[in-house]
Short mmCIF file of C-alpha atoms (C1' of nucleotides) in Angstrom, two decimals:
data_model
loop_
_atom_site.label_atom_id
_atom_site.label_comp_id
_atom_site.label_asym_id
_atom_site.label_seq_id
_atom_site.Cartn_x
_atom_site.Cartn_y
_atom_site.Cartn_z
CA UNK A 167 -14.24 37.56 3.56
CA UNK A 168 -12.20 35.02 5.44
CA UNK A 169 -8.66 34.82 6.58
CA UNK A 170 -6.73 32.40 4.34
CA UNK A 171 -4.54 29.54 5.61
CA UNK A 172 -1.05 30.73 6.33
CA UNK A 173 0.52 27.30 5.77
CA UNK A 174 0.72 24.95 2.79
CA UNK A 175 -1.60 22.04 3.56
CA UNK A 176 0.25 19.66 1.28
CA UNK A 177 3.65 20.56 2.68
CA UNK A 178 2.42 20.11 6.22
CA UNK A 179 0.81 16.79 5.34
CA UNK A 180 4.06 15.68 3.77
CA UNK A 181 5.86 16.50 7.01
CA UNK A 182 3.31 14.49 9.00
CA UNK A 183 3.80 11.61 6.58
CA UNK A 184 7.55 11.59 7.12
CA UNK A 185 7.08 11.52 10.87
CA UNK A 186 4.44 8.78 10.95
CA UNK A 187 6.48 6.81 8.43
CA UNK A 188 9.57 6.90 10.59
CA UNK A 189 8.06 6.50 14.05
CA UNK A 190 4.69 4.85 13.57
CA UNK A 191 1.32 5.94 14.89
CA UNK A 192 1.55 5.45 18.66
CA UNK A 193 5.11 6.69 19.06
CA UNK A 194 4.36 9.97 17.27
CA UNK A 195 2.88 12.65 19.51
CA UNK A 196 0.90 15.69 18.54
CA UNK A 197 3.78 17.83 19.79
CA UNK A 198 6.14 15.98 17.43
CA UNK A 199 3.67 16.60 14.63
CA UNK A 200 3.00 20.29 15.16
CA UNK A 201 6.73 20.93 15.57
CA UNK A 202 7.66 19.20 12.32
CA UNK A 203 4.64 20.49 10.41
CA UNK A 204 5.35 24.05 11.54
CA UNK A 205 1.77 24.70 12.63
CA UNK A 206 -0.14 25.00 15.86
CA UNK A 207 -2.44 22.41 17.35
CA UNK A 208 -5.78 24.03 16.50
CA UNK A 209 -4.65 24.49 12.91
CA UNK A 210 -3.93 20.79 12.70
CA UNK A 211 -7.33 19.83 14.04
CA UNK A 212 -9.22 22.22 11.82
CA UNK A 213 -7.34 21.18 8.69
CA UNK A 214 -7.07 17.40 9.10
CA UNK A 215 -9.27 16.25 11.99
CA UNK A 216 -7.87 14.19 14.83
CA UNK A 217 -4.65 12.20 14.99
CA UNK A 218 -6.09 9.07 13.36
CA UNK A 219 -7.55 11.05 10.46
CA UNK A 220 -4.27 12.83 9.93
CA UNK A 221 -2.51 9.48 9.89
CA UNK A 222 -4.98 8.18 7.33
CA UNK A 223 -4.46 11.20 5.11
CA UNK A 224 -0.70 10.76 5.40
CA UNK A 225 -0.96 7.07 4.49
CA UNK A 226 -3.14 7.81 1.47
CA UNK A 227 -0.61 10.34 0.30
CA UNK A 228 2.16 7.79 0.75
CA UNK A 229 0.27 5.11 -1.15
CA UNK A 230 -0.27 7.42 -4.11
CA UNK A 231 3.36 8.40 -4.10
CA UNK A 232 4.50 4.80 -3.73
CA UNK A 233 2.32 3.48 -6.56
CA UNK A 234 3.56 6.17 -8.91
CA UNK A 235 7.13 5.49 -7.93
CA UNK A 236 6.87 1.75 -8.58
CA UNK A 237 5.01 2.23 -11.86
CA UNK A 238 7.66 4.63 -13.07
CA UNK A 239 10.50 2.32 -12.08
CA UNK A 240 8.95 -0.66 -13.81
CA UNK A 241 8.18 1.24 -17.00
CA UNK A 242 11.60 2.74 -17.45
CA UNK A 243 14.57 0.56 -18.11
CA UNK A 244 15.72 -1.69 -20.85
CA UNK A 245 13.77 -4.80 -19.99
CA UNK A 246 11.16 -6.14 -17.59
CA UNK A 247 13.59 -8.51 -15.94
CA UNK A 248 16.11 -5.75 -15.48
CA UNK A 249 13.43 -3.41 -14.14
CA UNK A 250 12.42 -5.86 -11.42
CA UNK A 251 16.04 -6.60 -10.60
CA UNK A 252 16.76 -2.91 -10.27
CA UNK A 253 13.66 -2.40 -8.14
CA UNK A 254 14.62 -5.11 -5.66
CA UNK A 255 18.21 -3.89 -5.64
CA UNK A 256 16.96 -0.41 -4.82
CA UNK A 257 14.93 -1.72 -1.90
CA UNK A 258 17.99 -3.48 -0.53
CA UNK A 259 20.19 -0.42 -1.00
CA UNK A 260 17.61 1.66 0.85
CA UNK A 261 17.80 -0.76 3.77
CA UNK A 262 21.49 -0.11 4.29
CA UNK A 263 21.37 3.67 4.12
CA UNK A 264 22.09 5.90 7.09
CA UNK A 265 19.53 6.69 9.73
CA UNK A 266 16.68 4.53 10.92
CA UNK A 267 15.33 2.05 8.40
CA UNK A 268 11.79 3.30 7.92
CA UNK A 269 10.93 0.69 5.30
CA UNK A 270 7.49 1.02 3.69
CA UNK A 271 4.95 3.22 5.45
CA UNK A 272 2.07 1.04 4.25
CA UNK A 273 3.66 -2.12 5.66
CA UNK A 274 4.43 -0.40 8.93
CA UNK A 275 0.77 0.59 9.18
CA UNK A 276 -0.28 -2.93 8.21
CA UNK A 277 1.65 -4.36 11.14
CA UNK A 278 0.75 -1.71 13.69
CA UNK A 279 -2.85 -0.89 12.86
CA UNK A 280 -4.49 -3.31 10.40
CA UNK A 281 -5.20 -6.04 12.97
CA UNK A 282 -7.04 -3.60 15.25
CA UNK A 283 -8.66 -1.19 12.82
CA UNK A 284 -10.77 -2.32 9.87
CA UNK A 285 -10.20 0.91 8.01
CA UNK A 286 -6.47 0.33 7.86
CA UNK A 287 -6.90 -3.33 7.10
CA UNK A 288 -8.76 -2.29 3.94
CA UNK A 289 -6.48 0.61 3.10
CA UNK A 290 -3.28 -1.41 3.35
CA UNK A 291 -4.75 -4.43 1.57
CA UNK A 292 -6.01 -2.36 -1.33
CA UNK A 293 -2.60 -0.81 -1.81
CA UNK A 294 -0.99 -4.24 -2.07
CA UNK A 295 -3.67 -5.26 -4.56
CA UNK A 296 -2.86 -2.23 -6.63
CA UNK A 297 0.84 -3.02 -6.56
CA UNK A 298 0.02 -6.55 -7.66
CA UNK A 299 -1.82 -5.20 -10.68
CA UNK A 300 1.15 -3.04 -11.60
CA UNK A 301 3.46 -6.04 -11.31
CA UNK A 302 1.11 -8.24 -13.33
CA UNK A 303 0.77 -5.70 -16.13
CA UNK A 304 4.52 -5.35 -16.26
CA UNK A 305 4.95 -9.11 -16.51
CA UNK A 306 2.33 -9.31 -19.26
CA UNK A 307 4.22 -6.65 -21.16
CA UNK A 308 7.35 -8.78 -20.84
CA UNK A 309 5.49 -11.79 -22.17
CA UNK A 310 4.10 -9.87 -25.15
CA UNK A 311 7.57 -8.57 -25.89
CA UNK A 312 8.86 -12.13 -25.97
CA UNK A 313 11.17 -11.41 -23.10
CA UNK A 314 9.38 -13.79 -20.75
CA UNK A 315 8.16 -17.27 -21.63
CA UNK A 316 4.55 -17.32 -22.69
CA UNK A 317 3.68 -20.01 -20.14
CA UNK A 318 4.52 -17.72 -17.22
CA UNK A 319 1.44 -17.21 -15.05
CA UNK A 320 1.64 -13.43 -14.75
CA UNK A 321 -0.90 -13.17 -11.97
CA UNK A 322 0.67 -15.83 -9.78
CA UNK A 323 4.16 -14.54 -10.30
CA UNK A 324 3.02 -10.99 -9.56
CA UNK A 325 1.45 -12.16 -6.31
CA UNK A 326 4.61 -13.97 -5.37
CA UNK A 327 6.79 -10.97 -6.14
CA UNK A 328 4.59 -8.78 -3.95
CA UNK A 329 4.84 -11.18 -1.03
CA UNK A 330 8.60 -11.46 -1.51
CA UNK A 331 8.95 -7.69 -1.67
CA UNK A 332 7.03 -7.38 1.60
CA UNK A 333 9.26 -9.99 3.21
CA UNK A 334 12.42 -8.35 1.98
CA UNK A 335 11.35 -4.88 3.09
CA UNK A 336 10.41 -6.03 6.58
CA UNK A 337 13.44 -8.26 6.97
CA UNK A 338 15.79 -5.38 6.13
CA UNK A 339 14.61 -3.62 9.29
CA UNK A 340 16.81 -6.01 11.23
CA UNK A 341 19.79 -5.19 8.99
CA UNK A 342 20.76 -8.73 8.07
CA UNK A 343 23.93 -9.56 6.18
CA UNK A 344 23.62 -8.00 2.79
CA UNK A 345 24.44 -11.28 1.08
CA UNK A 346 21.34 -12.81 2.69
CA UNK A 347 19.12 -10.13 1.21
CA UNK A 348 20.82 -10.34 -2.17
CA UNK A 349 20.55 -14.13 -2.29
CA UNK A 350 16.86 -14.20 -1.52
CA UNK A 351 16.11 -11.44 -4.02
CA UNK A 352 18.11 -13.21 -6.72
CA UNK A 353 16.35 -16.51 -6.06
CA UNK A 354 12.95 -14.86 -6.27
CA UNK A 355 13.84 -13.07 -9.48
CA UNK A 356 14.69 -16.43 -11.02
CA UNK A 357 10.92 -16.78 -11.33
CA UNK A 358 11.28 -14.44 -14.30
CA UNK A 359 12.33 -16.74 -17.11
CA UNK B 14 14.19 -15.86 55.95
CA UNK B 15 12.44 -14.15 53.05
CA UNK B 16 8.93 -14.01 51.79
CA UNK B 17 8.61 -16.03 48.55
CA UNK B 18 6.93 -14.78 45.37
CA UNK B 19 3.22 -15.35 45.46
CA UNK B 20 2.91 -15.48 41.65
CA UNK B 21 4.38 -17.74 38.97
CA UNK B 22 7.00 -15.67 37.15
CA UNK B 23 6.79 -17.77 34.00
CA UNK B 24 3.00 -17.63 33.88
CA UNK B 25 3.02 -13.87 34.37
CA UNK B 26 5.68 -13.46 31.69
CA UNK B 27 3.60 -15.56 29.34
CA UNK B 28 0.65 -13.24 29.95
CA UNK B 29 2.83 -10.22 29.20
CA UNK B 30 4.01 -11.93 26.01
CA UNK B 31 0.46 -12.48 24.81
CA UNK B 32 -0.37 -8.84 25.41
CA UNK B 33 2.73 -7.37 23.74
CA UNK B 34 2.30 -9.84 20.90
CA UNK B 35 -1.24 -8.71 20.21
CA UNK B 36 -0.94 -4.97 20.80
CA UNK B 37 2.72 -4.09 20.34
CA UNK B 38 4.99 -2.18 22.67
CA UNK B 39 3.65 1.38 22.63
CA UNK B 40 -0.04 0.46 22.65
CA UNK B 41 0.33 -1.75 25.72
CA UNK B 42 0.16 0.14 29.01
CA UNK B 43 1.44 -0.90 32.40
CA UNK B 44 -2.16 -1.06 33.59
CA UNK B 45 -2.96 -3.49 30.78
CA UNK B 46 0.03 -5.56 31.80
CA UNK B 47 -0.57 -5.74 35.54
CA UNK B 48 -4.24 -6.55 34.94
CA UNK B 49 -3.50 -9.44 32.58
CA UNK B 50 -0.49 -10.68 34.54
CA UNK B 51 -2.49 -10.63 37.75
CA UNK B 52 0.19 -8.80 39.72
CA UNK B 53 0.76 -5.32 41.09
CA UNK B 54 3.02 -2.70 39.64
CA UNK B 55 5.87 -2.94 42.16
CA UNK B 56 5.94 -6.71 41.71
CA UNK B 57 6.35 -6.23 38.00
CA UNK B 58 9.22 -3.80 38.40
CA UNK B 59 11.04 -5.91 40.98
CA UNK B 60 10.69 -9.10 38.95
CA UNK B 61 11.35 -7.90 35.39
CA UNK B 62 12.67 -4.33 35.46
CA UNK B 63 11.00 -1.60 33.48
CA UNK B 64 8.59 -1.87 30.56
CA UNK B 65 11.30 -2.26 27.89
CA UNK B 66 13.06 -5.00 29.84
CA UNK B 67 9.79 -6.85 30.32
CA UNK B 68 9.14 -6.57 26.60
CA UNK B 69 12.59 -7.96 25.88
CA UNK B 70 12.04 -10.90 28.24
CA UNK B 71 8.68 -11.58 26.59
CA UNK B 72 10.24 -11.48 23.12
CA UNK B 73 13.03 -13.85 24.14
CA UNK B 74 10.46 -16.25 25.49
CA UNK B 75 8.51 -16.01 22.25
CA UNK B 76 11.60 -16.62 20.13
CA UNK B 77 12.44 -19.78 22.07
CA UNK B 78 8.90 -21.01 21.75
CA UNK B 79 8.75 -20.14 18.08
CA UNK B 80 12.04 -21.87 17.21
CA UNK B 81 10.97 -25.03 18.99
CA UNK B 82 7.62 -24.94 17.29
CA UNK B 83 9.10 -24.61 13.80
CA UNK B 84 11.74 -27.25 14.44
CA UNK B 85 9.10 -29.68 15.62
CA UNK B 86 6.84 -29.02 12.66
CA UNK B 87 9.66 -29.51 10.16
CA UNK B 88 10.89 -32.72 11.75
CA UNK B 89 7.54 -34.43 11.96
CA UNK B 90 5.69 -35.36 8.81
CA UNK B 91 6.19 -37.71 5.97
CA UNK B 92 8.55 -35.65 3.85
CA UNK B 93 10.45 -32.38 3.81
CA UNK B 94 8.38 -30.98 0.99
CA UNK B 95 5.17 -31.88 2.78
CA UNK B 96 6.48 -30.43 6.04
CA UNK B 97 7.17 -27.05 4.44
CA UNK B 98 3.85 -27.12 2.64
CA UNK B 99 2.05 -27.85 5.89
CA UNK B 100 3.99 -25.13 7.69
CA UNK B 101 3.04 -22.44 5.17
CA UNK B 102 -0.53 -23.72 5.09
CA UNK B 103 -0.66 -23.41 8.88
CA UNK B 104 0.56 -19.82 8.73
CA UNK B 105 -2.17 -18.99 6.23
CA UNK B 106 -4.85 -20.75 8.29
CA UNK B 107 -3.73 -18.78 11.32
CA UNK B 108 -4.20 -15.56 9.37
CA UNK B 109 -7.88 -16.24 8.81
CA UNK B 110 -8.74 -17.24 12.35
CA UNK B 111 -10.99 -15.20 14.59
CA UNK B 112 -9.81 -12.21 16.55
CA UNK B 113 -7.07 -9.79 15.63
CA UNK B 114 -4.32 -11.20 13.45
CA UNK B 115 -1.33 -10.96 15.75
CA UNK B 116 1.07 -12.54 13.26
CA UNK B 117 4.60 -13.16 14.52
CA UNK B 118 5.68 -11.33 17.66
CA UNK B 119 9.28 -11.15 16.44
CA UNK B 120 8.25 -9.54 13.15
CA UNK B 121 5.97 -7.10 14.93
CA UNK B 122 8.91 -6.09 17.12
CA UNK B 123 11.16 -5.87 14.06
CA UNK B 124 8.83 -3.35 12.46
CA UNK B 125 8.03 -1.33 15.58
CA UNK B 126 11.34 -1.30 17.44
CA UNK B 127 14.30 -2.57 15.42
CA UNK B 128 14.83 0.67 13.45
CA UNK B 129 15.05 2.72 16.65
CA UNK B 130 16.65 0.34 19.13
CA UNK B 131 19.86 -1.55 18.38
CA UNK B 132 19.07 -4.21 20.98
CA UNK B 133 15.93 -5.23 19.16
CA UNK B 134 17.59 -4.97 15.78
CA UNK B 135 20.04 -7.64 16.95
CA UNK B 136 17.47 -9.74 18.78
CA UNK B 137 15.08 -9.93 15.86
CA UNK B 138 17.83 -10.47 13.30
CA UNK B 139 19.37 -13.32 15.27
CA UNK B 140 16.04 -15.07 15.49
CA UNK B 141 15.63 -14.96 11.73
CA UNK B 142 19.17 -16.29 11.35
CA UNK B 143 18.29 -19.15 13.63
CA UNK B 144 15.17 -19.94 11.66
CA UNK B 145 17.25 -19.91 8.49
CA UNK B 146 19.55 -22.53 9.97
CA UNK B 147 16.58 -24.72 10.88
CA UNK B 148 15.24 -24.38 7.34
CA UNK B 149 18.65 -25.11 5.81
CA UNK B 150 19.19 -28.21 7.91
CA UNK B 151 15.76 -29.47 6.97
CA UNK B 152 16.51 -28.95 3.29
CA UNK B 153 19.83 -30.75 3.61
CA UNK B 154 18.04 -33.66 5.20
CA UNK B 155 15.72 -33.74 2.21
CA UNK B 156 18.67 -33.75 -0.16
CA UNK B 157 20.39 -36.57 1.72
CA UNK B 158 17.16 -38.56 1.66
CA UNK B 159 17.02 -38.18 -2.10
CA UNK B 160 13.76 -36.29 -1.82
CA UNK B 161 15.23 -33.05 -3.13
CA UNK B 162 17.58 -32.70 -6.06
CA UNK B 163 21.20 -32.69 -5.04
CA UNK B 164 21.89 -29.46 -6.92
CA UNK B 165 19.51 -27.49 -4.68
CA UNK B 166 21.41 -24.73 -2.90
CA UNK B 167 20.08 -25.39 0.60
CA UNK B 168 21.36 -22.14 2.06
CA UNK B 169 19.95 -19.92 -0.66
CA UNK B 170 16.63 -21.69 -0.70
CA UNK B 171 16.42 -21.50 3.10
CA UNK B 172 17.07 -17.76 2.96
CA UNK B 173 14.40 -17.34 0.32
CA UNK B 174 11.87 -19.36 2.29
CA UNK B 175 12.51 -17.20 5.37
CA UNK B 176 11.97 -14.00 3.41
CA UNK B 177 8.83 -15.44 1.82
CA UNK B 178 7.51 -16.55 5.21
CA UNK B 179 8.05 -13.04 6.56
CA UNK B 180 6.23 -11.57 3.59
CA UNK B 181 3.34 -13.97 3.89
CA UNK B 182 2.97 -13.44 7.64
CA UNK B 183 2.94 -9.66 7.34
CA UNK B 184 0.72 -9.63 4.28
CA UNK B 185 -1.91 -11.73 6.07
CA UNK B 186 -2.40 -8.86 8.52
CA UNK B 187 -4.37 -7.09 5.81
CA UNK B 188 -6.52 -10.23 5.27
CA UNK B 189 -6.11 -10.52 1.49
CA UNK B 190 -8.10 -12.98 -0.57
CA UNK B 191 -7.12 -16.41 0.56
CA UNK B 192 -6.34 -17.47 -3.01
CA UNK B 193 -3.69 -14.74 -3.16
CA UNK B 194 -1.92 -16.14 -0.12
CA UNK B 195 -2.27 -19.71 -1.35
CA UNK B 196 -0.92 -18.85 -4.79
CA UNK B 197 2.15 -17.10 -3.51
CA UNK B 198 2.90 -19.87 -1.01
CA UNK B 199 2.51 -22.54 -3.69
CA UNK B 200 4.77 -20.66 -6.08
CA UNK B 201 7.45 -20.30 -3.42
CA UNK B 202 7.23 -23.95 -2.49
CA UNK B 203 7.92 -24.82 -6.11
CA UNK B 204 11.51 -24.00 -5.21
CA UNK B 205 11.55 -27.41 -3.54
CA UNK B 206 12.16 -29.79 -6.41
"C1'" DA C 240 -12.73 52.20 6.71
"C1'" DC C 241 -15.88 48.77 8.57
"C1'" DT C 242 -17.56 44.24 9.37
"C1'" DA C 243 -17.92 39.37 9.17
"C1'" DT C 244 -15.41 35.25 9.35
"C1'" DA C 245 -11.89 32.08 9.71
"C1'" DT C 246 -7.07 31.34 11.32
"C1'" DC C 247 -3.81 31.97 14.42
"C1'" DA C 248 -1.08 31.53 19.12
"C1'" DT C 249 -1.37 30.73 23.92
"C1'" DA C 250 -2.75 28.40 27.51
"C1'" DC C 251 -5.37 25.10 29.47
"C1'" DT C 252 -8.27 20.57 30.30
"C1'" DG C 253 -8.93 15.95 32.43
"C1'" DA C 254 -7.07 11.61 31.73
"C1'" DA C 255 -3.55 8.40 31.18
"C1'" DC C 256 1.20 7.55 31.10
"C1'" DG C 257 5.55 5.12 33.29
"C1'" DG C 258 7.54 4.69 37.51
"C1'" DT C 259 8.03 4.82 42.85
"C1'" DA C 260 7.57 5.84 48.09
"C1'" DT C 261 5.47 3.90 51.96
"C1'" DA C 262 3.67 0.86 54.95
"C1'" DT C 263 1.73 -3.62 55.85
"C1'" DA C 264 1.95 -8.68 55.43
"C1'" DA C 265 4.19 -13.13 55.03
"C1'" DC C 266 7.71 -16.16 55.29
"C1'" DA C 267 12.58 -18.68 56.68
"C1'" DT C 268 15.83 -18.78 59.94
"C1'" DT C 269 17.25 -18.63 64.56
"C1'" DA D 288 8.14 -16.93 69.35
"C1'" DA D 289 11.25 -13.20 67.84
"C1'" DT D 290 13.80 -11.24 63.95
"C1'" DG D 291 15.28 -9.84 59.49
"C1'" DT D 292 14.14 -9.70 54.81
"C1'" DT D 293 11.43 -9.55 50.88
"C1'" DA D 294 6.90 -9.36 48.54
"C1'" DT D 295 2.75 -7.22 48.52
"C1'" DA D 296 -0.98 -3.48 48.09
"C1'" DT D 297 -2.29 1.21 48.04
"C1'" DA D 298 -1.67 5.50 46.90
"C1'" DC D 299 0.87 8.72 44.91
"C1'" DC D 300 4.62 11.28 41.89
"C1'" DG D 301 5.67 14.50 37.97
"C1'" DT D 302 5.15 14.25 33.05
"C1'" DT D 303 3.03 13.75 28.86
"C1'" DC D 304 -0.87 12.58 26.34
"C1'" DA D 305 -4.80 13.96 22.84
"C1'" DG D 306 -7.85 17.40 22.36
"C1'" DT D 307 -10.04 22.30 23.13
"C1'" DA D 308 -11.64 27.01 24.98
"C1'" DT D 309 -10.39 31.63 24.36
"C1'" DG D 310 -9.15 35.75 22.55
"C1'" DA D 311 -6.25 38.28 19.42
"C1'" DT D 312 -5.20 38.83 14.37
"C1'" DA D 313 -5.58 39.07 9.58
"C1'" DT D 314 -8.11 39.14 5.39
"C1'" DA D 315 -12.03 39.66 1.71
"C1'" DG D 316 -16.09 41.79 0.57
"C1'" DT D 317 -18.90 45.71 1.25
#
DNA sequence: ACTATATCATACTGAACGGTATATAACATT
DNA sequence: AATGTTATATACCGTTCAGTATGATATAGT
């Protein structure tokens, strides 16, 4: 005996995610949000809580999406080495697309919020840990398949690839010469022998 | 026949730099600034222009300071390899200090402003280019001294070290396990043979 | 059809925002 | 000491901020 929601909560959350991803937390206003989400202010508050809670929900949604995306990219493809190469190449290509370079939502949140908010310190750290596990498992698969040398330390290399991916993603925000980005990616990928 | 400034412009700018460095552009208010700088609002506007211009002046000051700091660290020390190791170790140590992890002001600005403001895209990119030159020159010195193998591609390795340093600095904002940071730094520094 | 309940749209709240007008105070030159 | 110029301090400007009170509206169960 209640009136049902007239908007799609997932769709609206997706819209909020896009906005926070592109502009960050502070620079995104509630008016920006309600406009893009296509809902009114009280609907937002009743469905998601305040601005910080909405941001957190958006980031969690992004992290899920991002993990799935990376796992899929690393599982498909002919080889582990080629999968990583393609992944890094895709990140670089993304950096030179049109429009503002939004990079990785989780890294943006790590820079803007993690140092001042323990909740986001944990949330962003745990996502990187999860990505590291995905990388490590992929490397171990490559070792088992005989594609990578058996003396490769999968955990250490995975950690290094994650740090390098973070560096590359952030660096691309300044739109450096493409050769710079390509060189550093290629040098890092030489870890995969 | 004029009244002289009653405050030290460099000291006040330094105070603004500390504040923007720790909190970012959007999260820092003019009231925060005037309080920490110890001056009144009209003094701020007459001396530095508006908020964005003050931020730019603060970032330029930081970049100068940062370049000098890195150059000094890489020149002192017993060897090039040891200098880089010590530099990365210092970055990690900084990440586990008390208080909020402010990281690198230039990288914070790159994430928050570069995608939406061409001026900061250029400013942050040029600083990274300058750091790359410092790294490259240091590596070339190591090659000349016979400390590094002569087939090391100084430019490519310098670019890779810059990207890795960016990744490490940003990653530390989420306060990961220290062993993670140490592992990735050590693996990167293995490039120096 | 009626009622209970939750959602909707509008309009509003006090506070904080970036930026400035105004008037007083302090100095260097004459 | 008088004058012209700039820095200072206070108080204010209109706007925008995050968040909410209010009342109309729509639906599900009776």
